[in-house]
Coordinates of C-alpha atoms in Angstrom, one line a residue:
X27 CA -9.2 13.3 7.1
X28 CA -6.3 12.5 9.2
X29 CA -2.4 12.4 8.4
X30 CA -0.7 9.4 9.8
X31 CA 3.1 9.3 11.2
X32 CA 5.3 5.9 11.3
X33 CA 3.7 4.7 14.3
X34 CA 0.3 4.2 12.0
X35 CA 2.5 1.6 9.8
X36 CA 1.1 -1.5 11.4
X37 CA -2.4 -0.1 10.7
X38 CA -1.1 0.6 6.8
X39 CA 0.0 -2.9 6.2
X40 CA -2.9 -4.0 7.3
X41 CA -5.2 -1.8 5.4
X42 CA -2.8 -2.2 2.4
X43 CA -3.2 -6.6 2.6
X44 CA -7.1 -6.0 2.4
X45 CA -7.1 -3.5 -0.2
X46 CA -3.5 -4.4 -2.6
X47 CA -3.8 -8.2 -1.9
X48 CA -1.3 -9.2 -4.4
X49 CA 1.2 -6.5 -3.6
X50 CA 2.6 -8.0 -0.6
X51 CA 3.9 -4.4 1.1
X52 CA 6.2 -5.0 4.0
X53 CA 6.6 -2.9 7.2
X54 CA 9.7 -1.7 5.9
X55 CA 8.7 -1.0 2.6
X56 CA 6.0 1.3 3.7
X57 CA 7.8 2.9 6.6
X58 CA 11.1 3.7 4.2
X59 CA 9.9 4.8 0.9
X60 CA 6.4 7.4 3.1
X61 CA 8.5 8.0 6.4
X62 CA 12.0 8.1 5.6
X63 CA 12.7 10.0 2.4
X64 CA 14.0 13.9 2.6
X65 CA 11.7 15.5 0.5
X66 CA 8.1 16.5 2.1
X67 CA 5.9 13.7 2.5
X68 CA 2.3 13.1 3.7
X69 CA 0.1 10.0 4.1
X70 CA -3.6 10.9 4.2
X71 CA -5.8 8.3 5.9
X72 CA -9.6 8.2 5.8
X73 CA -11.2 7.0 8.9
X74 CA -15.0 4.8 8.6
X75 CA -18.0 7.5 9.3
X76 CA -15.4 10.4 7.9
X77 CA -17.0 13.4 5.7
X78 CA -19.6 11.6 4.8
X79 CA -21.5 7.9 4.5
X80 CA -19.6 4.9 4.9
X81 CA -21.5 1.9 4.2
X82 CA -22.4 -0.7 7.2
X83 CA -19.3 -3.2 7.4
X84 CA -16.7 -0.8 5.8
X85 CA -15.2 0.6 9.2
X86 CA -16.1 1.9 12.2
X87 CA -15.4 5.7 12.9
X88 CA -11.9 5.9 14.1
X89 CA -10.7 2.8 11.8
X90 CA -8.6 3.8 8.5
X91 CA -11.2 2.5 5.1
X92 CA -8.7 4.4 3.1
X93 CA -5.1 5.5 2.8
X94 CA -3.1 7.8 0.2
X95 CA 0.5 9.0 0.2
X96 CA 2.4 11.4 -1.8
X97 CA 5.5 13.2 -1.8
X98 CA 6.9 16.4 -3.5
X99 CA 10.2 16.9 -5.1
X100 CA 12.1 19.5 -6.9
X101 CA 12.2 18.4 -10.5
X102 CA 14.9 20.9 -12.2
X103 CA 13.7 24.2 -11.6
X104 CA 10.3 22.9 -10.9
X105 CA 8.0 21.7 -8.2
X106 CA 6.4 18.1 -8.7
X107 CA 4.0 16.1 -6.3
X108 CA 4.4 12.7 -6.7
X109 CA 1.4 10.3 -5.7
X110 CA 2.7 6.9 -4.2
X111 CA -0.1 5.0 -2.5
X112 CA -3.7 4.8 -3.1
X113 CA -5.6 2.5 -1.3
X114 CA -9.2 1.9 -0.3
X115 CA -10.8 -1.1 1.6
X116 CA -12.7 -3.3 -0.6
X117 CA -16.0 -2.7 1.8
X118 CA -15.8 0.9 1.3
X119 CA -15.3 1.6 -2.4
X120 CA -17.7 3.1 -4.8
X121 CA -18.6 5.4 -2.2
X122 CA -16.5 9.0 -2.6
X123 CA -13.3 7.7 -0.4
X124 CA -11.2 7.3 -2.8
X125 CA -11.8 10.7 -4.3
X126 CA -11.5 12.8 -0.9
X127 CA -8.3 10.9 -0.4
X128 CA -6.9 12.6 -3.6
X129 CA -8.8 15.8 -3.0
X130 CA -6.6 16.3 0.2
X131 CA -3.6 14.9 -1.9
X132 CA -4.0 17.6 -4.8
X133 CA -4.5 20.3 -1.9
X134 CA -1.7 19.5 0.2
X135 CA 0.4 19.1 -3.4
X136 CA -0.9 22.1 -5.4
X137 CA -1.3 24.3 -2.0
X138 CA 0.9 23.3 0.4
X139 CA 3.6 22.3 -1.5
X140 CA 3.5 25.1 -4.6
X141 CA 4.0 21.8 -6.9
X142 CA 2.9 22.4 -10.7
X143 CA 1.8 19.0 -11.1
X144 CA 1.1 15.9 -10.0
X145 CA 2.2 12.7 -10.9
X146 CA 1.5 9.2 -10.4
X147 CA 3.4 6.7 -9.7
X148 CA 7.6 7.4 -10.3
X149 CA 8.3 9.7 -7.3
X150 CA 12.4 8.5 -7.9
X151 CA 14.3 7.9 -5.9
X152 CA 12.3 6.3 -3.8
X153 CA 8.8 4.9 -5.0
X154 CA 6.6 1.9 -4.6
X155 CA 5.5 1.8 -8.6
X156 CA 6.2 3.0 -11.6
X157 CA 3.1 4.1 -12.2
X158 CA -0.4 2.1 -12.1
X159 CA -0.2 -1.7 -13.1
X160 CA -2.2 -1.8 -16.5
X161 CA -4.0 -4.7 -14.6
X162 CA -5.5 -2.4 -12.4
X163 CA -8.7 -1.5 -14.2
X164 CA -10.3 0.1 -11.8
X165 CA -7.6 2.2 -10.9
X166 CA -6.5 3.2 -14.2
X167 CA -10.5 4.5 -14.7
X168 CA -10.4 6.5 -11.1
X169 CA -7.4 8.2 -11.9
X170 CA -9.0 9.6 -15.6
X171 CA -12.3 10.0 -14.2
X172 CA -10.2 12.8 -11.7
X173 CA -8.9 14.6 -14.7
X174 CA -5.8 13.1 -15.1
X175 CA -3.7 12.2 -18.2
X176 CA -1.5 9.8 -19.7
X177 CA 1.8 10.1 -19.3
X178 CA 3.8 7.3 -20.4
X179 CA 4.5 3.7 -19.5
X180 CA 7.6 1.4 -17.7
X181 CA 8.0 -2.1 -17.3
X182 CA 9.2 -4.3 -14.9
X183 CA 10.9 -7.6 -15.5
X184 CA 11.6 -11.4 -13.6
X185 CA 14.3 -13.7 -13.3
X186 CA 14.4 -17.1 -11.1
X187 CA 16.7 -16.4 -7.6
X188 CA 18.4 -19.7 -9.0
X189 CA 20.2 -17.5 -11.4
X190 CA 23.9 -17.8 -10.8
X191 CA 26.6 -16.8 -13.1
X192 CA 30.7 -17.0 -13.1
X193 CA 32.7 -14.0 -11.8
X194 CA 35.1 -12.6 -14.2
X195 CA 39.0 -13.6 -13.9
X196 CA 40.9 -10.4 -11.7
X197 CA 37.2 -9.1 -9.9
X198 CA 36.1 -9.2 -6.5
X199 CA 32.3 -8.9 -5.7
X200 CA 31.5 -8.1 -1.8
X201 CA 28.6 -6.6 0.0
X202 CA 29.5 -3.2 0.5
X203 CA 29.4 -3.8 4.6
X204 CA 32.9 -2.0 5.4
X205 CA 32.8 2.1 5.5
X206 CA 36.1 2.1 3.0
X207 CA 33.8 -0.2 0.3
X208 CA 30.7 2.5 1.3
X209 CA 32.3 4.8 0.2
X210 CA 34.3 3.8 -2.6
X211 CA 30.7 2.6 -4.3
X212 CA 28.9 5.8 -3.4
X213 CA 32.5 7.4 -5.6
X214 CA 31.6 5.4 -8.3
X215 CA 27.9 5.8 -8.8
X216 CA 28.1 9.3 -8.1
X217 CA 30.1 9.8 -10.9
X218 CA 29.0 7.9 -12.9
X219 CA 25.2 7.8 -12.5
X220 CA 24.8 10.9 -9.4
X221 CA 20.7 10.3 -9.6
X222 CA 20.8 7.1 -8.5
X223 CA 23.3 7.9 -5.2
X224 CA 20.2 8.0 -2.9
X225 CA 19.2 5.1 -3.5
X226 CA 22.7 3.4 -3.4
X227 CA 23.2 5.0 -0.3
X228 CA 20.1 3.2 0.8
X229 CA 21.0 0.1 0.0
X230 CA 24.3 0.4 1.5
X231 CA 22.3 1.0 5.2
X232 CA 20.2 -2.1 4.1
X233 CA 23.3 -4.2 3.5
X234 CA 21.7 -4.8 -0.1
X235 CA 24.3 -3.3 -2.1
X236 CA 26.8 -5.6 -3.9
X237 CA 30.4 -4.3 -5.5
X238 CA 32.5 -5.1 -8.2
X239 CA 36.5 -5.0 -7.5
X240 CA 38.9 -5.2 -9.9
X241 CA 42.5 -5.7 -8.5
X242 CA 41.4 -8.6 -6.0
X243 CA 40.7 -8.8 -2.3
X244 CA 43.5 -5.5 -1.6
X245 CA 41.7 -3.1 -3.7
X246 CA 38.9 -1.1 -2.2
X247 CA 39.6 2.6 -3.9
X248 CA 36.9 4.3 -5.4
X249 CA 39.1 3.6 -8.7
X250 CA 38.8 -0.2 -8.3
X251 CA 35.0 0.0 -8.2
X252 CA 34.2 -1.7 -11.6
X253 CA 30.5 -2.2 -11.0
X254 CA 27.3 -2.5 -8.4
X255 CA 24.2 -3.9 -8.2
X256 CA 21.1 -2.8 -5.4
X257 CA 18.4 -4.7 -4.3
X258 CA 15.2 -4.0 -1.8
X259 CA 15.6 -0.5 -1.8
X260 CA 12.0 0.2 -2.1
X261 CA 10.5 -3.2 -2.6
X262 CA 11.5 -6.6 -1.4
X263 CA 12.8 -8.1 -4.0
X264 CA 12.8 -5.7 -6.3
X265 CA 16.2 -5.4 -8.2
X266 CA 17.8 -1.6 -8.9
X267 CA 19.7 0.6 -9.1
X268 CA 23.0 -1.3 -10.8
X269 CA 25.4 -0.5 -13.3
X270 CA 29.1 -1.8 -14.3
X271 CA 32.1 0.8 -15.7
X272 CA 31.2 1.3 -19.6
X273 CA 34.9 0.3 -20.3
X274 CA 33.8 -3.2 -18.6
X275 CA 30.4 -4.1 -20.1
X276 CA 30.3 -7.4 -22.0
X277 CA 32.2 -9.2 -20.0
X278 CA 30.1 -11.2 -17.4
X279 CA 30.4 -8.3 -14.8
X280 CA 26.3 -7.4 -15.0
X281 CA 25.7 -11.0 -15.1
X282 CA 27.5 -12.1 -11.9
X283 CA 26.3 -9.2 -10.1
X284 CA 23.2 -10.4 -10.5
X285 CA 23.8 -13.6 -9.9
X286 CA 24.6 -12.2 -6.4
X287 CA 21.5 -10.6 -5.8
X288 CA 19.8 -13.5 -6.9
X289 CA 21.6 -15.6 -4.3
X290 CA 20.7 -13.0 -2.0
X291 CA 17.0 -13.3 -2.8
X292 CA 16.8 -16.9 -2.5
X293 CA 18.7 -16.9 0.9
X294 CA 15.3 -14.2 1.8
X295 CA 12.8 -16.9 0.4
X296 CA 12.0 -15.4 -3.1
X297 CA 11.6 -17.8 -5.9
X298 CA 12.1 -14.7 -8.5
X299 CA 14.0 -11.2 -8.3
X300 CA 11.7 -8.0 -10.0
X301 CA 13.6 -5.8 -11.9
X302 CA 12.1 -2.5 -11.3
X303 CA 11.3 0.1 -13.5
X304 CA 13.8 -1.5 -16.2
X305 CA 15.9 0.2 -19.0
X306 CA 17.4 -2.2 -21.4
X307 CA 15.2 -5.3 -21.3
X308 CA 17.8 -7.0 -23.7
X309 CA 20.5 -7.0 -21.1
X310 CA 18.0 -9.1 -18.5
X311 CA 17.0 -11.2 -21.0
X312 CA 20.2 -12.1 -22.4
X313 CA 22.0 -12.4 -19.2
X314 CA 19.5 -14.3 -17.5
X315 CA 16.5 -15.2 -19.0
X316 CA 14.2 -11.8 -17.7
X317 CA 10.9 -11.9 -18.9
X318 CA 8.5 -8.8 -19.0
X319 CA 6.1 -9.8 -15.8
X320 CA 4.6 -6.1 -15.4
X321 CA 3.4 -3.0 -17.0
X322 CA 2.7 0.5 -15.6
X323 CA 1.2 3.2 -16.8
X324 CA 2.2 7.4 -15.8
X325 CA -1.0 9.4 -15.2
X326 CA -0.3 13.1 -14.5
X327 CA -2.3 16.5 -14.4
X328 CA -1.5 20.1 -13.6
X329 CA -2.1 22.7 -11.5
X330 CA -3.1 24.9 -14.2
X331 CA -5.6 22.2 -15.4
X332 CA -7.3 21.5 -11.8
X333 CA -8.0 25.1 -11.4
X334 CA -9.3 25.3 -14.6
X335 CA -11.7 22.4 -14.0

């Protein structure tokens, strides 16, 4: 089993078009949410001929069949692996890959890392699912026929890039491209919603973060920060984190913030923005005609319960 650096990425997208067709996984995606986050990371890669049979036309030796990533994170006061990527070539499945892959996962997790669990999916703040798309079938069996358990579920919703909405009288919305707006957004999330900073901050270096100003063009204190809204911090396309002040909800601030990321998408290409791993479907809905478009499910399994097995 070898463990890839960033200088494998062109190799993962690659492997990750032939075995995630649908998923569309950029360069950047891959490289930002395995290789740039600040918690211990490792991408496992399974070359053709490796521990075992491979069958004829699934890889020579030396050429990746398979691919799993994870990442550990303190949780409160505990330790929690966090298992982003599975992927195995379609040539080379059904044939054990798949399971060493998470065998040196759950060692590196449950060894290296002293993690009590293992999740997957999630991995906040930075992630490239929820969890496993209930379409998934055969994904959702490998994971329980490893031991692992039901967790929970999440949703993701859609909304047409044409969206556009009004932008309320007396508020200023601006990419947060000047280090004065930076910062005053970073304020505002950080006291408002301080788990979702990281990825804020993210967004910010991505030029994908959008703020809401009250006070016109001459305010840019962290006190005029009324609202933000993120996009493409772990996916293209993919909408999150955003939020407006409580004392301003209700007034067409949440709508024409996304009515600016929408514009943003559409500029990129994208005929629909994903809302990622969303929280109050209603709002979406109402606001702009969000639809549920997918459905994740949380697997998870202990330490305890692997040593016991």
């Amino acid at each position: 089993m070898d463990r890839w650096d960033r200088s494998h990425a062109a190799e993962l997208v690659s492997l990750t078009d032939l075995a995630l067709p649908g998923e569309n996984l950029t360069g950047d995606d891959l490289v930002a949410c395995l290789w740039e986050d600040d918690d211990p990371t490792v991408v496992f890669a399974c070359p053709g001929g490796d521990a075992g049979p491979v069958a004829d036309g699934a890889g020579a030796a030396g050429t990746a069949v398979g691919v799993a990533a994870a990442v550990a994170r303190q949780v409160g006061d505990r330790r929690v692996g966090f298992v982003q990527l599975v992927a195995v070539a379609p040539a080379a499945r059904r044939q054990g890959v798949g399971r060493r892959l998470m065998a040196a996962v759950e060692e590196w997790a449950f060894g290296e890392q002293l993690a009590l669990s293992l999740q997957v999916g999630g991995a906040a703040p930075f992630y490239l699912w929820p969890g496993v798309d209930v379409h998934a079938t055969a994904a959702l069996c490998f994971f329980e026929a490893l031991g692992y358990h039901p967790t929970g579920s999440d949703l993701n919703m859609s909304f047409p890039t044409r969206h556009r909405a009004p932008v309320p009288a007396g508020v200023v919305i601006r990419r947060a491209l000047e280090d004065h707006d930076a910062a005053a957004g970073l304020a505002f999330v950080g006291r408002l919603w301080p788990r979702w900073v990281a990825e804020t901050r993210r967004a910010v270096e991505h030029g994908t973060c959008h703020l809401a100003f009250a006070g016109g063009e001459a305010q840019a204190g962290a006190s005029a920060v009324v609202g933000f809204g993120c996009h493409s911090v772990n996916r293209l396309g993919w909408l999150g984190p955003m939020g407006t002040d409580p004392d301003r909800r209700h007034a067409g601030l949440g709508n024409a913030l996304l009515g600016a990321i929408a514009t943003d998408l559409m500029a990129a290409g994208l005929e629909s923005v994903e809302v990622s791993w969303v929280g109050p479907l209603g709002f979406y809905a109402n606001a702009a005609g969000a639809t549920v478009s997918r459905a994740f499910r949380g697997y998870g399994l202990s330490r305890r319960a692997r040593a016991s097995a």
